[in-house]
JSON list of C-alpha atoms in Angstrom, two decimals:
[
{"chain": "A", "resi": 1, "resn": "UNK", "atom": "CA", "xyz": [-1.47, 12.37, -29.08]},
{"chain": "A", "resi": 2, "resn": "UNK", "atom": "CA", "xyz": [2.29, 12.20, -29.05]},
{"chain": "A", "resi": 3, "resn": "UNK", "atom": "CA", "xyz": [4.17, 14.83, -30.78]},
{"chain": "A", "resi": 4, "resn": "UNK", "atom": "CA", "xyz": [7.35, 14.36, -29.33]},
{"chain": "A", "resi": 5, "resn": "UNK", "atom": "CA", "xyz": [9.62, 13.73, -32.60]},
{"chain": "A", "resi": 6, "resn": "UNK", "atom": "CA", "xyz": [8.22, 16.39, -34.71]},
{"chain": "A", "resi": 7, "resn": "UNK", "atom": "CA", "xyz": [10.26, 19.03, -34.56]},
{"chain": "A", "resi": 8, "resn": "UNK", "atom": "CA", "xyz": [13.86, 16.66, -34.86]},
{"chain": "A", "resi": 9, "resn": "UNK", "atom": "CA", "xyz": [14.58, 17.37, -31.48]},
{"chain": "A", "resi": 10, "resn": "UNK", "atom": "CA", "xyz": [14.02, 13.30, -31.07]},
{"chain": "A", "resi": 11, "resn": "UNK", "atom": "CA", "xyz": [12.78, 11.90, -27.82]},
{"chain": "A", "resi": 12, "resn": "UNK", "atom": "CA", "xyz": [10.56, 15.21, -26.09]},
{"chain": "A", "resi": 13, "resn": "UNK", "atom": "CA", "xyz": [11.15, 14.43, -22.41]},
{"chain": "A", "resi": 14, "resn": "UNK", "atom": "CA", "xyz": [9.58, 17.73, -21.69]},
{"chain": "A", "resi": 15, "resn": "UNK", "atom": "CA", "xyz": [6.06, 16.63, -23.46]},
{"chain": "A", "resi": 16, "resn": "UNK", "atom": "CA", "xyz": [6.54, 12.81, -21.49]},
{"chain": "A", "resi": 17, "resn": "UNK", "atom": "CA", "xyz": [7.07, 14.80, -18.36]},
{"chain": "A", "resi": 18, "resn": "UNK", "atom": "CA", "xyz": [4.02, 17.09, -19.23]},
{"chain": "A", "resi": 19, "resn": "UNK", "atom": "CA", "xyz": [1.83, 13.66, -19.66]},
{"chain": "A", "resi": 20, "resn": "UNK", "atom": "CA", "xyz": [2.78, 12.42, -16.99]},
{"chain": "A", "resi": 21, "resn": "UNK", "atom": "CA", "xyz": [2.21, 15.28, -14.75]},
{"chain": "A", "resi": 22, "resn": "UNK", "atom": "CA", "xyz": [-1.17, 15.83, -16.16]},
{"chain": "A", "resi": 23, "resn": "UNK", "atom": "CA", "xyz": [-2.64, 12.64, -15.85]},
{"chain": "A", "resi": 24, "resn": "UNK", "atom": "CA", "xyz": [-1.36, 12.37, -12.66]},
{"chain": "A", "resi": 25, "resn": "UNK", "atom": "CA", "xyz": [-4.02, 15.25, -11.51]},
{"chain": "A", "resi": 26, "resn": "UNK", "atom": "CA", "xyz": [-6.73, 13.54, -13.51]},
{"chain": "A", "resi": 27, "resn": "UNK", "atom": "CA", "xyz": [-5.91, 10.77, -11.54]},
{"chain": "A", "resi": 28, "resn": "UNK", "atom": "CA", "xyz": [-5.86, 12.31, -8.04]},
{"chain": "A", "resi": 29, "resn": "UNK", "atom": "CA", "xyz": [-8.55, 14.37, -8.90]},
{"chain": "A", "resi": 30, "resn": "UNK", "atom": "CA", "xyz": [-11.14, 12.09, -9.94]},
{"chain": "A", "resi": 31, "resn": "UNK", "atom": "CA", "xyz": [-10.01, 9.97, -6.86]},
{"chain": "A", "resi": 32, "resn": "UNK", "atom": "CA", "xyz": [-10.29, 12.33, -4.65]},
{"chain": "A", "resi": 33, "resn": "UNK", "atom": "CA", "xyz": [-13.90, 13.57, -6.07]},
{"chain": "A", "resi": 34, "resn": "UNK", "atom": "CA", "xyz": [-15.60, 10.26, -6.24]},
{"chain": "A", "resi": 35, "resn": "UNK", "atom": "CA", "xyz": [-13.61, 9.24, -2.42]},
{"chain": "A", "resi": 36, "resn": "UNK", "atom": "CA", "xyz": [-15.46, 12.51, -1.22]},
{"chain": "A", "resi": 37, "resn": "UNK", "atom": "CA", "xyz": [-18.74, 11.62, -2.79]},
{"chain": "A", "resi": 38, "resn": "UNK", "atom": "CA", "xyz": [-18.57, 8.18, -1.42]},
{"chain": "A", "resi": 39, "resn": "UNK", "atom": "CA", "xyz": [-18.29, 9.06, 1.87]},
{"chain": "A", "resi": 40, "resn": "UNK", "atom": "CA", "xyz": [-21.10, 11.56, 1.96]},
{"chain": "A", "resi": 41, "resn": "UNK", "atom": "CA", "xyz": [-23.38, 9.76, -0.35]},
{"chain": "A", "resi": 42, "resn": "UNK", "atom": "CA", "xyz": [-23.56, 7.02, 3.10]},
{"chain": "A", "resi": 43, "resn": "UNK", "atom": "CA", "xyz": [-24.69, 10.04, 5.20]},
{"chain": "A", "resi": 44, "resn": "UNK", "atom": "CA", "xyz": [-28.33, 10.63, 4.72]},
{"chain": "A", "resi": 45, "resn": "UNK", "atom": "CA", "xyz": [-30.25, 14.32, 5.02]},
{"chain": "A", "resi": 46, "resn": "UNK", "atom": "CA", "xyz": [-32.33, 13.96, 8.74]},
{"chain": "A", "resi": 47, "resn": "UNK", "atom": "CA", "xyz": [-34.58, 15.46, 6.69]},
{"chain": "A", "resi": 48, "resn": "UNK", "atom": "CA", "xyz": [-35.03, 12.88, 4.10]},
{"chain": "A", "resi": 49, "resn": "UNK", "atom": "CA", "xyz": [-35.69, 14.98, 1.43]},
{"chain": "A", "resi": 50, "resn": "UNK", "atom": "CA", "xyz": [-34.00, 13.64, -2.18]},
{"chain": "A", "resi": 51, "resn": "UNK", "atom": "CA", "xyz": [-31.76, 16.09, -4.71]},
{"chain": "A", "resi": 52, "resn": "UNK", "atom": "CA", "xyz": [-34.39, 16.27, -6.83]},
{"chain": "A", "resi": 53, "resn": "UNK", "atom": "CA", "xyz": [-36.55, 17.98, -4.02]},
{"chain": "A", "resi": 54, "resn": "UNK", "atom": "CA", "xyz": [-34.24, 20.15, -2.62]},
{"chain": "A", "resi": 55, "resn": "UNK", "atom": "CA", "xyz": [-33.05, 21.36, -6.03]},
{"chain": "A", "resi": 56, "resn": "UNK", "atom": "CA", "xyz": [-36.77, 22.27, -7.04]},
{"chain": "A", "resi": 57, "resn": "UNK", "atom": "CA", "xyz": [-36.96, 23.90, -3.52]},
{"chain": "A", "resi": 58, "resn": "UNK", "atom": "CA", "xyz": [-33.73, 26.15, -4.35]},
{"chain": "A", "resi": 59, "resn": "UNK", "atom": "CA", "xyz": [-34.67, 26.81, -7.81]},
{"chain": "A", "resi": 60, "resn": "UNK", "atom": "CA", "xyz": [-38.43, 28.03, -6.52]},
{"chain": "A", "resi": 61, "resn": "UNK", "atom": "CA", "xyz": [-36.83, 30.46, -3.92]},
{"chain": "A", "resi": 62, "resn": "UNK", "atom": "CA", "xyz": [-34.15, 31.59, -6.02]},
{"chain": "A", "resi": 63, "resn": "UNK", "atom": "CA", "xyz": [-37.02, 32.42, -9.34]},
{"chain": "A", "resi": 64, "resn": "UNK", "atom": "CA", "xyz": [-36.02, 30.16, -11.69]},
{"chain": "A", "resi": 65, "resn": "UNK", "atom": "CA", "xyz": [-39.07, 27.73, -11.30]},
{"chain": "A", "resi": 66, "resn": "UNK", "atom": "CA", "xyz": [-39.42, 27.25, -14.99]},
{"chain": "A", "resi": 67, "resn": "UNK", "atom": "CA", "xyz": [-36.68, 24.70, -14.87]},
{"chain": "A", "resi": 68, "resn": "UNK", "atom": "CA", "xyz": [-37.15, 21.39, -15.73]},
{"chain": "A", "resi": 69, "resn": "UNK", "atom": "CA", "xyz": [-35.97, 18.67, -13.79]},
{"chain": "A", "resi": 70, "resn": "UNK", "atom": "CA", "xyz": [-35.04, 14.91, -14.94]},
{"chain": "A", "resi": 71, "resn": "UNK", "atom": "CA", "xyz": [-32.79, 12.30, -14.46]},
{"chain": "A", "resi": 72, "resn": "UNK", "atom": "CA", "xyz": [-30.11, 10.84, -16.69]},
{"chain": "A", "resi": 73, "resn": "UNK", "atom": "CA", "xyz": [-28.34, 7.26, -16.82]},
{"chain": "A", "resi": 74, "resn": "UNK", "atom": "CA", "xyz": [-25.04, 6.71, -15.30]},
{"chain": "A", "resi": 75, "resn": "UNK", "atom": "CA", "xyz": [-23.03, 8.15, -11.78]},
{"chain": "A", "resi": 76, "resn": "UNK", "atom": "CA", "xyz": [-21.67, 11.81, -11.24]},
{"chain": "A", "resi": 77, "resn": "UNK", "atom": "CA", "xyz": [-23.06, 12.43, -14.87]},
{"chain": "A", "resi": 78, "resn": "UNK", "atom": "CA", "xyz": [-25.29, 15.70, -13.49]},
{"chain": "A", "resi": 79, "resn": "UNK", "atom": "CA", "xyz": [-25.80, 19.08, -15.41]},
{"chain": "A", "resi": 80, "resn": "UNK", "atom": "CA", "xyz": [-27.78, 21.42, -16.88]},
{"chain": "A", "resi": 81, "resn": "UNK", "atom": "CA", "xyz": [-29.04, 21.81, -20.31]},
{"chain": "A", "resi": 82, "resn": "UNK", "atom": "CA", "xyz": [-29.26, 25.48, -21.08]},
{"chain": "A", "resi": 83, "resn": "UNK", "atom": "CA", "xyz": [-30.29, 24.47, -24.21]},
{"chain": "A", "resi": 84, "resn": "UNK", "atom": "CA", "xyz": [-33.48, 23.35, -23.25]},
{"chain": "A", "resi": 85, "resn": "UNK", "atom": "CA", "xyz": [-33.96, 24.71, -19.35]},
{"chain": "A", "resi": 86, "resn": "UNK", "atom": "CA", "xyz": [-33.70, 21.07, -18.02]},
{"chain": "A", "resi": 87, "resn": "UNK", "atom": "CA", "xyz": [-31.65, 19.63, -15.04]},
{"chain": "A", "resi": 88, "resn": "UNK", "atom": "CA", "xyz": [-30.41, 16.66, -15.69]},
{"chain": "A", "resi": 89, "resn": "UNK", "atom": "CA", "xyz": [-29.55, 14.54, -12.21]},
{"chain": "A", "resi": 90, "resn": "UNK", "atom": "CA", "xyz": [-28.05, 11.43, -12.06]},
{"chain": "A", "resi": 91, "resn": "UNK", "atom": "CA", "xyz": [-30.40, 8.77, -10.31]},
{"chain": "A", "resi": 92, "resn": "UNK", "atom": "CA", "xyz": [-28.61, 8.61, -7.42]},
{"chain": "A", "resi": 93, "resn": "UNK", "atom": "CA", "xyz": [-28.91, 12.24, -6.58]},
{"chain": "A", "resi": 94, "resn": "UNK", "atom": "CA", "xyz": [-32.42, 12.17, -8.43]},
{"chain": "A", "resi": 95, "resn": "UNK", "atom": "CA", "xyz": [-33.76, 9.93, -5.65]},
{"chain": "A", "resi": 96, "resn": "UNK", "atom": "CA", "xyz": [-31.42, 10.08, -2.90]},
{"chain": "A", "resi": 97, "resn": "UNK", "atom": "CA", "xyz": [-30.96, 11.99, -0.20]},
{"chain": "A", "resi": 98, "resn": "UNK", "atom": "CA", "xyz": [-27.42, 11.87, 0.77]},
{"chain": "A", "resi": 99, "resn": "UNK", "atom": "CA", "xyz": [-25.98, 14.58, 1.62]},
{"chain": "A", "resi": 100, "resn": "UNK", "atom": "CA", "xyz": [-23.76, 14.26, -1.37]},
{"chain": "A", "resi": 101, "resn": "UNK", "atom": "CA", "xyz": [-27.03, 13.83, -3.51]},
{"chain": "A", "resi": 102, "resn": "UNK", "atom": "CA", "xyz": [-28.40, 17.14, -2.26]},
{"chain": "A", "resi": 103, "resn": "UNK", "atom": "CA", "xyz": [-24.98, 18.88, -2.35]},
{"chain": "A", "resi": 104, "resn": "UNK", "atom": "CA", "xyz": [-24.57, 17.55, -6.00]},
{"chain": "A", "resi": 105, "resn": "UNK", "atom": "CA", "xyz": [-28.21, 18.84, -6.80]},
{"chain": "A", "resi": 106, "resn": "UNK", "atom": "CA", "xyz": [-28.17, 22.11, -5.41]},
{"chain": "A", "resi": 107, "resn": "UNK", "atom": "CA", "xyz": [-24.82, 22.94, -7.42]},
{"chain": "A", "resi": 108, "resn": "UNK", "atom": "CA", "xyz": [-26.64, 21.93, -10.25]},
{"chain": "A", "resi": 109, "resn": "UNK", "atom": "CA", "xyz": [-29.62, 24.07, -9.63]},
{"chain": "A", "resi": 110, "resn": "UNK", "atom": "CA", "xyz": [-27.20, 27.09, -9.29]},
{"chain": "A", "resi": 111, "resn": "UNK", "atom": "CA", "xyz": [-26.43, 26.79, -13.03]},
{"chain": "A", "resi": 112, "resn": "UNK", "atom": "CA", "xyz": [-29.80, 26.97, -13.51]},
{"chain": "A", "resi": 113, "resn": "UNK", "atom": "CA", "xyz": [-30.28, 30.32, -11.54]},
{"chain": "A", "resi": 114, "resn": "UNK", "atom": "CA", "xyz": [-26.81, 31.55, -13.38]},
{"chain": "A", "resi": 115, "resn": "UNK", "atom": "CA", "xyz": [-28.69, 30.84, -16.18]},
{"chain": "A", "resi": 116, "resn": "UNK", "atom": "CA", "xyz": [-32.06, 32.81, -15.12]},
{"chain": "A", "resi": 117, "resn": "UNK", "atom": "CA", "xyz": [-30.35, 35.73, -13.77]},
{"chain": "A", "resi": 118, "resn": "UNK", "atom": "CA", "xyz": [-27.69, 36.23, -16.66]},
{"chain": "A", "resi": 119, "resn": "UNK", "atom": "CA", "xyz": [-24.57, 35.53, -14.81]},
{"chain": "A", "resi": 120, "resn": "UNK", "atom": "CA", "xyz": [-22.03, 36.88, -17.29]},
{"chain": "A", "resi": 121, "resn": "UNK", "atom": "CA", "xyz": [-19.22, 33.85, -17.51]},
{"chain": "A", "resi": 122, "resn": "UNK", "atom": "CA", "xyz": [-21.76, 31.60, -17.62]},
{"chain": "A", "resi": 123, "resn": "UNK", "atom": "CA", "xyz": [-23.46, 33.54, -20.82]},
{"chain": "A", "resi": 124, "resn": "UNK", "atom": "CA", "xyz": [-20.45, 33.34, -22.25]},
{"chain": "A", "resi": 125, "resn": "UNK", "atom": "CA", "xyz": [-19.31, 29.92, -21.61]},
{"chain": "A", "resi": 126, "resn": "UNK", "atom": "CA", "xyz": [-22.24, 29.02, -23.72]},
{"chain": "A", "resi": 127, "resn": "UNK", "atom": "CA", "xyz": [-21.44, 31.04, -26.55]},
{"chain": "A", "resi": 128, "resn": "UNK", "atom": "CA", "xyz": [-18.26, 29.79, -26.55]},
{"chain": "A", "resi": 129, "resn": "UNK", "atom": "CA", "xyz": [-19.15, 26.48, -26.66]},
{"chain": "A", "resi": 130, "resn": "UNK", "atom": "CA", "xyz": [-19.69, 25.62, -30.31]},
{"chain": "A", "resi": 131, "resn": "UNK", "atom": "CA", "xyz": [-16.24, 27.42, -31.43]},
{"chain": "A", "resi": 132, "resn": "UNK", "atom": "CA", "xyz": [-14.47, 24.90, -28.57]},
{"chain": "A", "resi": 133, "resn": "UNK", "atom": "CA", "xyz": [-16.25, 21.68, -29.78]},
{"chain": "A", "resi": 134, "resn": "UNK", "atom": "CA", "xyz": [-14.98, 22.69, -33.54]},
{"chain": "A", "resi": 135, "resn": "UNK", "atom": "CA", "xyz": [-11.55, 23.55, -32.40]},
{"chain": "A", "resi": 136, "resn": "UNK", "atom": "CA", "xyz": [-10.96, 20.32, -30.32]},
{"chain": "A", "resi": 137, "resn": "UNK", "atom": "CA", "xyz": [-11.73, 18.46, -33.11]},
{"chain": "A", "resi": 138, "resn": "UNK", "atom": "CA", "xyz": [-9.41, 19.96, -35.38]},
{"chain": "A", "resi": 139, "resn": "UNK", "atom": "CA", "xyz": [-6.42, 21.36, -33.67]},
{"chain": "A", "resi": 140, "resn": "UNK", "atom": "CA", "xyz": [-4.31, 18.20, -33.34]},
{"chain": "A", "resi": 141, "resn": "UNK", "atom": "CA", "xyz": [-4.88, 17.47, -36.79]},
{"chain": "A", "resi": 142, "resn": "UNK", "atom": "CA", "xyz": [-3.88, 20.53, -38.07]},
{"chain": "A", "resi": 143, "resn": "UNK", "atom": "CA", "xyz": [-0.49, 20.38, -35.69]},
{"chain": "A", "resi": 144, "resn": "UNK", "atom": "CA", "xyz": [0.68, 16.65, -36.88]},
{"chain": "A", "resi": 145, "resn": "UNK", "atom": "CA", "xyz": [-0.08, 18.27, -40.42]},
{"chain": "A", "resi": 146, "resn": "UNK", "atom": "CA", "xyz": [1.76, 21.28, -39.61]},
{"chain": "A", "resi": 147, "resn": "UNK", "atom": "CA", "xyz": [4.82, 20.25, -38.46]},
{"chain": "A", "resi": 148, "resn": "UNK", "atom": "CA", "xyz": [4.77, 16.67, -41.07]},
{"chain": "A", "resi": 149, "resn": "UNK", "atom": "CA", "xyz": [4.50, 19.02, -44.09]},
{"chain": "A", "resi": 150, "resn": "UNK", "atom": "CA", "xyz": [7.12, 21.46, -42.68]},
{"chain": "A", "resi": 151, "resn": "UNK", "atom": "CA", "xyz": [4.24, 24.20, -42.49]},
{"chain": "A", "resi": 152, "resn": "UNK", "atom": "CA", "xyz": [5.05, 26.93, -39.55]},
{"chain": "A", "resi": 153, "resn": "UNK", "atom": "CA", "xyz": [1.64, 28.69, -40.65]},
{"chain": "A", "resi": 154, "resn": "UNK", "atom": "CA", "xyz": [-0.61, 25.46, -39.87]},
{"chain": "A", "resi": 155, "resn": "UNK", "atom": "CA", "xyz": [1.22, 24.85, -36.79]},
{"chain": "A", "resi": 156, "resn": "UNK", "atom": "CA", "xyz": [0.49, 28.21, -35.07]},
{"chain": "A", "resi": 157, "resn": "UNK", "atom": "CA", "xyz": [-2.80, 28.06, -36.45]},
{"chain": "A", "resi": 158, "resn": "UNK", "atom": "CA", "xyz": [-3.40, 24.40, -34.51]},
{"chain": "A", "resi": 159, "resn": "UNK", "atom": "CA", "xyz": [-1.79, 26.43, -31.33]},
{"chain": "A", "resi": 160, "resn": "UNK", "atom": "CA", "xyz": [-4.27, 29.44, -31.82]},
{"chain": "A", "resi": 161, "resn": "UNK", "atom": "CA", "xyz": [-7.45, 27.13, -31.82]},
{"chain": "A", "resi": 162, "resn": "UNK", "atom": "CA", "xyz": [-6.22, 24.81, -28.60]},
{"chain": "A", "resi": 163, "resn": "UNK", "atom": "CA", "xyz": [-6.10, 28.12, -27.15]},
{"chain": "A", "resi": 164, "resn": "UNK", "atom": "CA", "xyz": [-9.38, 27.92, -27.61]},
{"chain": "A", "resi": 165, "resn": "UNK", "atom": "CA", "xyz": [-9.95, 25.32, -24.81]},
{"chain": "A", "resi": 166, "resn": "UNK", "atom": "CA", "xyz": [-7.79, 27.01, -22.85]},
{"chain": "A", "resi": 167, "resn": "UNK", "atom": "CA", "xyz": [-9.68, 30.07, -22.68]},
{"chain": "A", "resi": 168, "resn": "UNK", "atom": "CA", "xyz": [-13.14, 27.93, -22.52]},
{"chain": "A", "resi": 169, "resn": "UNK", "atom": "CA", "xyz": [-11.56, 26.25, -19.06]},
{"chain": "A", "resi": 170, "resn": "UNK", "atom": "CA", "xyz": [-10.64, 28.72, -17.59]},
{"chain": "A", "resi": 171, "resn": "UNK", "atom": "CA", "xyz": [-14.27, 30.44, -17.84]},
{"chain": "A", "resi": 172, "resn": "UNK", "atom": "CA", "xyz": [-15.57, 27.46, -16.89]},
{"chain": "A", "resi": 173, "resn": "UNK", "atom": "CA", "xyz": [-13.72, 27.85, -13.41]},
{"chain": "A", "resi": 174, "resn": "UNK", "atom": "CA", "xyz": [-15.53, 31.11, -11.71]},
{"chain": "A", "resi": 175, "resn": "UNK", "atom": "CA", "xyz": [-18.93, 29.36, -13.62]},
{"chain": "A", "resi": 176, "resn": "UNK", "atom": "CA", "xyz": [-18.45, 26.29, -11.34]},
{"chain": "A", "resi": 177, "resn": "UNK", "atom": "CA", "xyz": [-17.18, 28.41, -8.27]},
{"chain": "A", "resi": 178, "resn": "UNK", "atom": "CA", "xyz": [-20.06, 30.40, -8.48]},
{"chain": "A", "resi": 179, "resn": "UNK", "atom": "CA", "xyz": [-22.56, 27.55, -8.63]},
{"chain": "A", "resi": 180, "resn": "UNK", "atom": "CA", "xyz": [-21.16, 25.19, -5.69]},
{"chain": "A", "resi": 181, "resn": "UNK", "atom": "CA", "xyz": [-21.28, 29.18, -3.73]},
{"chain": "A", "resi": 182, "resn": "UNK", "atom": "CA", "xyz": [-25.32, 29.71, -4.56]},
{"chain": "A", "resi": 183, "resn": "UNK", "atom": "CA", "xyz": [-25.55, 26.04, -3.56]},
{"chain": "A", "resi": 184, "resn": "UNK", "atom": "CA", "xyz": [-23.75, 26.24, -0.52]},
{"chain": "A", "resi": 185, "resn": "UNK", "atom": "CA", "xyz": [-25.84, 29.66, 0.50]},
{"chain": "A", "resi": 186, "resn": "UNK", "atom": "CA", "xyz": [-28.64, 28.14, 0.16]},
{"chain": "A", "resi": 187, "resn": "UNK", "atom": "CA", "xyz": [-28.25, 25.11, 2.14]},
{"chain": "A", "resi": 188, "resn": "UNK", "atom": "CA", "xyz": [-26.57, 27.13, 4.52]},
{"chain": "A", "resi": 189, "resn": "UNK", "atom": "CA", "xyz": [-29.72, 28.98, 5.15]},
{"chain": "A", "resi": 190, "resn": "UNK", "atom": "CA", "xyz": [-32.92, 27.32, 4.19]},
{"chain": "A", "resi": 191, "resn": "UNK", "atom": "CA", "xyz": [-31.05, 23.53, 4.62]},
{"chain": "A", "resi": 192, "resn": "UNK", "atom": "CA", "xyz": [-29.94, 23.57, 7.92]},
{"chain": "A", "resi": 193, "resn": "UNK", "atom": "CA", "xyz": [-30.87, 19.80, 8.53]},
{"chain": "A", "resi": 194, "resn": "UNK", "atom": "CA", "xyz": [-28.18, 18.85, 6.17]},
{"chain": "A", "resi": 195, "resn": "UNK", "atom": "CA", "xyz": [-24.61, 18.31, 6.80]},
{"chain": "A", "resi": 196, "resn": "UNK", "atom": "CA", "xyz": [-22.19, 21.50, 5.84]},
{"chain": "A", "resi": 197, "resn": "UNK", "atom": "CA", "xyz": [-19.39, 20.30, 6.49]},
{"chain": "A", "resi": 198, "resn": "UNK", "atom": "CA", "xyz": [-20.13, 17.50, 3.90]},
{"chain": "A", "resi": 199, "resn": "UNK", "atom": "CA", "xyz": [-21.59, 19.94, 1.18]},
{"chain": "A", "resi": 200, "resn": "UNK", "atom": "CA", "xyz": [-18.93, 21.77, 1.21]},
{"chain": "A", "resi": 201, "resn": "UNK", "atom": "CA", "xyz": [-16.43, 18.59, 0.72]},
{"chain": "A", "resi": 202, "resn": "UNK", "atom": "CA", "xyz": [-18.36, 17.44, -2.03]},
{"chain": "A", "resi": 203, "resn": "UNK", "atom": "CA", "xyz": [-18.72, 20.59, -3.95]},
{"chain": "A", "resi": 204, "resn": "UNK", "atom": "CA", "xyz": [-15.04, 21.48, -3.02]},
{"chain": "A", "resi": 205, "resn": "UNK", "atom": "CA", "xyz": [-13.37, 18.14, -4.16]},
{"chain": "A", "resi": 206, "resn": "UNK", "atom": "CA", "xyz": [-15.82, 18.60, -7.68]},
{"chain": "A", "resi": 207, "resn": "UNK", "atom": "CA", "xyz": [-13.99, 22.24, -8.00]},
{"chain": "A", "resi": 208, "resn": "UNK", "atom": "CA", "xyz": [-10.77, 20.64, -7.66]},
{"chain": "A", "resi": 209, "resn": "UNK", "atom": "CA", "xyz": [-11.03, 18.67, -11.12]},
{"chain": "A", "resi": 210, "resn": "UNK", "atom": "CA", "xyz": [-11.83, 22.04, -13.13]},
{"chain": "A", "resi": 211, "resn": "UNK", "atom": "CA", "xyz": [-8.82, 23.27, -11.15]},
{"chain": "A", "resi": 212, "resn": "UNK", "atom": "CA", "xyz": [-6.71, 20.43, -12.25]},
{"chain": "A", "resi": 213, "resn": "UNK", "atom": "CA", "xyz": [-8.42, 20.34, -16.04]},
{"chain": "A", "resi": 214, "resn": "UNK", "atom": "CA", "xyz": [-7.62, 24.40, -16.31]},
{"chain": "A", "resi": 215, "resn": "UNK", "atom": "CA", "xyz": [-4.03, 23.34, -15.43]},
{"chain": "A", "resi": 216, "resn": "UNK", "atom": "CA", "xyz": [-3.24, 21.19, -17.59]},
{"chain": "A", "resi": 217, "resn": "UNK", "atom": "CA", "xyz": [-4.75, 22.87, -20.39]},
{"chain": "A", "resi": 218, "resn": "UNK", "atom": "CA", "xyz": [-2.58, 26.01, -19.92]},
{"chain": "A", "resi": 219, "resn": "UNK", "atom": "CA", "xyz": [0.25, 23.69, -19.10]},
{"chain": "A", "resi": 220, "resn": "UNK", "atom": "CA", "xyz": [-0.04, 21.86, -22.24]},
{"chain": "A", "resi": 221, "resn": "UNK", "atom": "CA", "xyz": [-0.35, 25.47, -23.92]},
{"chain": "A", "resi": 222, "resn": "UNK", "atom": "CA", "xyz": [2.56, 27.07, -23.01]},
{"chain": "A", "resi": 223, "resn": "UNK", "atom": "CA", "xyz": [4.42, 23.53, -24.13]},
{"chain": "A", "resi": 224, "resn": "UNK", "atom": "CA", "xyz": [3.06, 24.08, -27.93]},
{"chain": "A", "resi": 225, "resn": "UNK", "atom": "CA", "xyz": [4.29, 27.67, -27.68]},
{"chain": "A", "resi": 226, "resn": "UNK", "atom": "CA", "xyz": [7.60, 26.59, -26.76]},
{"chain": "A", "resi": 227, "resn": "UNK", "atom": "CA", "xyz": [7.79, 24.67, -29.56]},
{"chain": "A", "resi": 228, "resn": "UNK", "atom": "CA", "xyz": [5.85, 26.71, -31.87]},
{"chain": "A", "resi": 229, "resn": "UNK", "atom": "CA", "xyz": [8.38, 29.44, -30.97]},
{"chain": "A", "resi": 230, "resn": "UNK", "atom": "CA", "xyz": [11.95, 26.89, -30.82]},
{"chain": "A", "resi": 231, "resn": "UNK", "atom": "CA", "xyz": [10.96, 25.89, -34.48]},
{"chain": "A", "resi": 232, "resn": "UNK", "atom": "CA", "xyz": [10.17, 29.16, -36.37]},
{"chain": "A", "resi": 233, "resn": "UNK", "atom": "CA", "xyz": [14.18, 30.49, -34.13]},
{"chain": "A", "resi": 234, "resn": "UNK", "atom": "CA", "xyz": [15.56, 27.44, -36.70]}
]
């Protein structure tokens, strides 16, 4: 959404630059995750066990066998359902054992024991969750309508709920930090057949895209504060 004219400062090179910067590390991100994954989803486990396995092996040791485990259409779509205690893998980590699929599987599984043993930022990413979806769907809305009817109110509301997300990614990051960590402890000790090196690169290069996502969300909030703060100095 382009909101570059709506304060009369006409063309906003600092919002095209913003754009431009942030889908750039969408860009390089994602590249970089599903390069990574590529590359270890050719290198099988010697010990050809599948995801699926391995995360019902981590989730048994760790005490969080009550967790449900299916699979889910579509590639790199993995995660767990709080909601209903289910991990959902993708088929190719269901059924394969790449090392990617297992690393992929076992990070997974760590949201699951989050879950079980009341990891705090993951408790509250949750709770957080249904306030986020709401204010996503309304804050640009309310900030074309804020600054269209002239309405310095509506606007910092619109910047207030964004804020929102902001706050949501950057929980999200030590959630996801925490996981690929159980993940890699485990493997480290009971999977000793599969390749390190290339867990870690897979669950590294999948931290990098919260990285970038957390950026760009605070990036993009500090731009509507600018603005937010340039208009009501007029």
């Amino acid at each position: 959404m382009y909101y570059g004219y709506g304060y009369g400062y006409g063309m906003d090179w600092t919002y095209l630059l913003l754009m431009i910067v942030t889908m750039a590390l969408g860009l390089i991100t994602q590249g970089y995750i599903r390069s990574t994954y590529a590359k270890w989803s050719q290198v099988p486990s010697p010990g050809g066990r599948t995801g699926a396995e391995m995360a019902r092996r981590m989730l048994e040791h760790e005490g969080a066998s009550s967790v449900g485990i299916g699979h889910v259409a579509g590639r790199l779509t993995d995660h767990y359902d709080p909601s209903n205690n289910t991990l959902n893998l993708s088929e190719e980590n269901f059924s394969g054992g790449s090392v990617a699929s297992i690393a992929v599987a076992c990070h997974e599984a760590g949201h699951a024991v989050q879950t079980a043993r009341g990891y705090l930022p993951g408790r509250i990413r949750t709770a957080i969750v249904p306030a986020v979806n709401l204010t996503q769907q309304w804050w640009g809305t309310l900030f074309f309508m804020g600054f269209l009817l002239n309405m310095g109110g509506l606007v910092q509301l619109a910047v207030i709920l964004f804020a929102f997300s902001v706050v949501f990614h950057l929980v999200t990051l030590p959630v996801e930090i925490d996981a690929s960590r159980r993940a890699v402890a485990y493997l480290s000790q009971y999977g000793s057949d599969v390749d390190q090196r290339g867990a870690k690169a897979v669950l590294t290069a999948a931290a990098m895209t919260y990285v970038a996502s957390a950026l760009s969300s605070i990036l993009q909030l500090l731009y509507l504060l600018s603005r937010t703060s340039r208009r009501s100095s007029r």
